[in-house]
């Protein structure tokens, strides 16, 4: 058999796609079965779509990855739940309303319609009867219900906190609207204004959110690390310094280095510290300090925190006593001490903390070395860099000569004895601010009554009033709707006022995965019985940009619901996969950079199957993918070759194919199966391409070639669903290729010749592994880096180089 030249019908992807789209939708391809039994379910979830704007190439890639796994699990015989819905509240709809005068509800509906079409086109025939939409009353009534549950448990509370205030628009701005410290509408300088805001007490769960990560073996290390850093647990001590003004007051500080207390030569209060105004009241220093406080209120927090930022501060005129040295030390206030970490005050140890050293040099404050490195010593006068390492205690009274980590413990014990402090833990995690002074969100279901205080709304949902004029200026939109605001108090019947803030959209997305188990359930936010069957999510897919907030909040909700006895698991997502970004010319695609490749354009030009194959084949799904028109062409050619070959073959052959082709068929099934499991779709697809190449070469073996092509169609179906379905039917089958059992292989026949490869770390033998002979350099690197033994040696160290000698050795060169 040769490349056929006779007239063969062309590969008309447009026609094929529309035919199978409607077929799959009509047959309820992704409709979840209602009957499931233990151990046979697969809940494969993509983060639901945020309905601002439309689908871009990054979404197309992520959702395709999810779709492959969903289709594959179904083929393996799992009962599948693979739903889609809409994260439909949020700022962009408000902004569209202000800019274009369109109602947020209409704008959102229009976007959803478009998203549905794009999903369908991409070969993802979701069951639209079971979508959830967060801006619909039948959903947000339950978001409100959950808010009230948390309120009841004391996990939702109100306090004053700084918001972005635009004096020009006389309105509160979101961080996105106040970039660079200016109002995006009127360019006014944005000020900080204290607002009464709602919070969820996520900090109560800090330790459990941290411990929970240890059990999440199916999560990427990178994401777990980001969450750990965000929680930022530090063990240390609270040390208390009495103020020397006869008032009997003292200042509490948080330190992770109690061992350095003898080197504390001054103290610093955060400019926001509540004690600061009192401390200077009526003194000569009051003016300067108050002016500094004012200036800090307007400054940018991120800048203040930056390590290299210029340090500045003001002396308060007051002194405190170092409880260990008995010395008097001056009390300052400075920009780099923040109120919301630790307790908002520190003992400054310039010899051993770089920021304190920069500050001390600038203001001529004294420096005392209290730890010597193991070798050499330090001079307080000359040092330009703080010594932050470990070593031996000096200038520290009875603790001299101890290793500093031992001294730290001894000093804490002593502090405890003399009432000067204790051991404590501090977190970087802050409580979650959930109130927004905007329109397009779920109203906070609370009524404020002068007599009864904060009273939960008696009836849910508290409906968002449909017609509210949005100008982007003035007070919160809902506060201007009189008949929304003024209501009787549910408790005393007196006149009261509704809360006019709406909930952060992250609240809506913290529980939607529970709702999917039975999306139209009317008795509760989720159907406990259905949740018991389907949850937790077996495989979750979504962008790394959600690694911190969304995933942390969803975990927090799950733990809170677990504590209330409403669910019986406390981690929502067993396995997580975060695909890389799609880039062009080395940069993330974005409208402002003008490097966007439109999904629709590519679908028009090449069809869905080509696009899907390209985004899956161009590199491992975890890595960023660089867009390439050539890559698209290459995939398109592959599909055309498959099409042509398939159409020339008989639909049925009796004989068996030749041994070499048989062997390759079994090997291919094995390789594709293993690599789909590892979400290494690029490797899986390349094995399929190789099999097609082999089939073309074995021209005389019609039986073998037919067998190979039939196998290719079966294996390719999750990746390129349309062409596979079409060719499958043309080969005389009457049911869907997507309902065929996943092909199995004979391990005997599929066995590759194997080689043992040794793994070295910095030239030392650390592990061995068996791989198929001829495994490529890239593949062998990947496999090596995934091995447990190897991870033990390399985690936390920087990989400088990996040397591979094929079929023999991998040497990983790391720092330190
Ligand atoms: C004395 C000291 C000596 C410190 C030394 C460090 C080194 P992490 O590790 O991030 O938890 N600190 C405490 N509260 C602060 C605040 N509100 N704003 C800015 N800095 C604050 O950091 C803990 C250290 O950060 C604490 O330990 C404190 O400085 C500082 F050789 O205390 B340390
Ligand atoms: Zn403004």
Tab-separated table of C-alpha atoms and ligand atoms in Angstrom, residues 232-237 239 253-261 263-264 268-270 304-305 334-356 370-371 386-389 426-428, ligand 1:
chain	number	residue	atom	x	y	z
A	232	UNK	CA	3.629	31.797	56.828
A	233	UNK	CA	3.812	30.162	60.223
A	234	UNK	CA	6.708	31.428	62.362
A	235	UNK	CA	7.568	30.134	65.758
A	236	UNK	CA	9.047	32.674	68.076
A	237	UNK	CA	8.421	34.580	71.232
A	239	UNK	CA	8.916	39.643	74.610
A	253	UNK	CA	6.907	42.573	70.624
A	254	UNK	CA	7.070	39.532	68.388
A	255	UNK	CA	10.429	38.033	67.510
A	256	UNK	CA	11.629	34.878	65.837
A	257	UNK	CA	15.051	35.494	67.357
A	258	UNK	CA	14.759	35.655	71.142
A	259	UNK	CA	18.439	34.639	71.242
A	260	UNK	CA	19.340	38.161	70.117
A	261	UNK	CA	17.593	39.999	72.958
A	263	UNK	CA	21.486	42.994	71.121
A	264	UNK	CA	18.170	44.865	71.127
A	268	UNK	CA	10.065	50.220	66.901
A	269	UNK	CA	6.309	50.586	66.894
A	270	UNK	CA	4.352	50.396	63.659
A	304	UNK	CA	6.808	49.544	52.731
A	305	UNK	CA	7.342	45.820	52.968
A	334	UNK	CA	9.271	53.323	61.316
A	335	UNK	CA	7.788	52.575	57.915
A	336	UNK	CA	8.936	48.970	57.712
A	337	UNK	CA	7.070	47.740	60.762
A	338	UNK	CA	3.550	46.726	59.805
A	339	UNK	CA	0.604	46.622	62.143
A	340	UNK	CA	-0.846	43.400	60.824
A	341	UNK	CA	2.095	41.116	61.463
A	342	UNK	CA	3.045	39.754	64.864
A	343	UNK	CA	1.892	42.419	67.301
A	344	UNK	CA	2.966	45.491	65.315
A	345	UNK	CA	6.053	46.202	67.397
A	346	UNK	CA	9.594	44.879	67.482
A	347	UNK	CA	12.791	44.879	69.414
A	348	UNK	CA	15.370	46.038	66.900
A	349	UNK	CA	18.604	44.076	66.716
A	350	UNK	CA	20.717	45.877	64.129
A	351	UNK	CA	23.715	43.538	64.350
A	352	UNK	CA	21.614	40.558	63.276
A	353	UNK	CA	18.770	41.951	61.199
A	354	UNK	CA	19.527	43.719	57.936
A	355	UNK	CA	16.580	46.086	57.992
A	356	UNK	CA	17.364	47.132	61.543
A	370	UNK	CA	25.619	39.139	70.372
A	371	UNK	CA	26.412	36.170	68.135
A	386	UNK	CA	23.851	42.074	59.535
A	387	UNK	CA	25.024	38.619	60.568
A	388	UNK	CA	21.957	36.402	60.377
A	389	UNK	CA	23.653	33.033	60.675
A	426	UNK	CA	2.732	34.083	64.353
A	427	UNK	CA	1.166	33.761	60.905
A	428	UNK	CA	1.320	35.803	57.760
B	1	LIG	C1	14.261	40.551	66.582
B	1	LIG	C2	15.115	39.998	65.539
B	1	LIG	C3	16.482	39.783	65.554
B	1	LIG	C4	14.382	39.625	64.426
B	1	LIG	C5	17.078	39.246	64.455
B	1	LIG	C6	14.929	39.088	63.304
B	1	LIG	C7	16.286	38.881	63.310
B	1	LIG	P1	9.344	36.238	60.059
B	1	LIG	O1	10.534	35.337	60.071
B	1	LIG	O2	8.929	36.688	58.703
B	1	LIG	O3	8.203	35.742	60.898
B	1	LIG	N1	8.951	41.624	62.847
B	1	LIG	C8	8.089	41.243	63.805
B	1	LIG	N2	6.910	41.890	63.675
B	1	LIG	C9	7.043	42.685	62.595
B	1	LIG	C10	6.178	43.606	61.979
B	1	LIG	N3	4.945	43.835	62.442
B	1	LIG	N4	6.605	44.267	60.877
B	1	LIG	C11	7.863	44.041	60.410
B	1	LIG	N5	8.721	43.198	60.976
B	1	LIG	C12	8.338	42.517	62.071
B	1	LIG	O4	9.853	37.621	60.747
B	1	LIG	C13	9.909	37.766	62.125
B	1	LIG	C14	10.806	38.917	62.443
B	1	LIG	O5	10.345	40.095	61.759
B	1	LIG	C15	10.813	39.239	63.912
B	1	LIG	O6	12.000	38.798	64.540
B	1	LIG	C16	10.943	40.749	63.916
B	1	LIG	O7	12.341	40.989	63.922
B	1	LIG	C17	10.330	41.199	62.626
B	1	LIG	F1	18.366	39.039	64.461
B	1	LIG	O8	12.930	40.311	66.128
B	1	LIG	B1	12.916	39.933	64.715
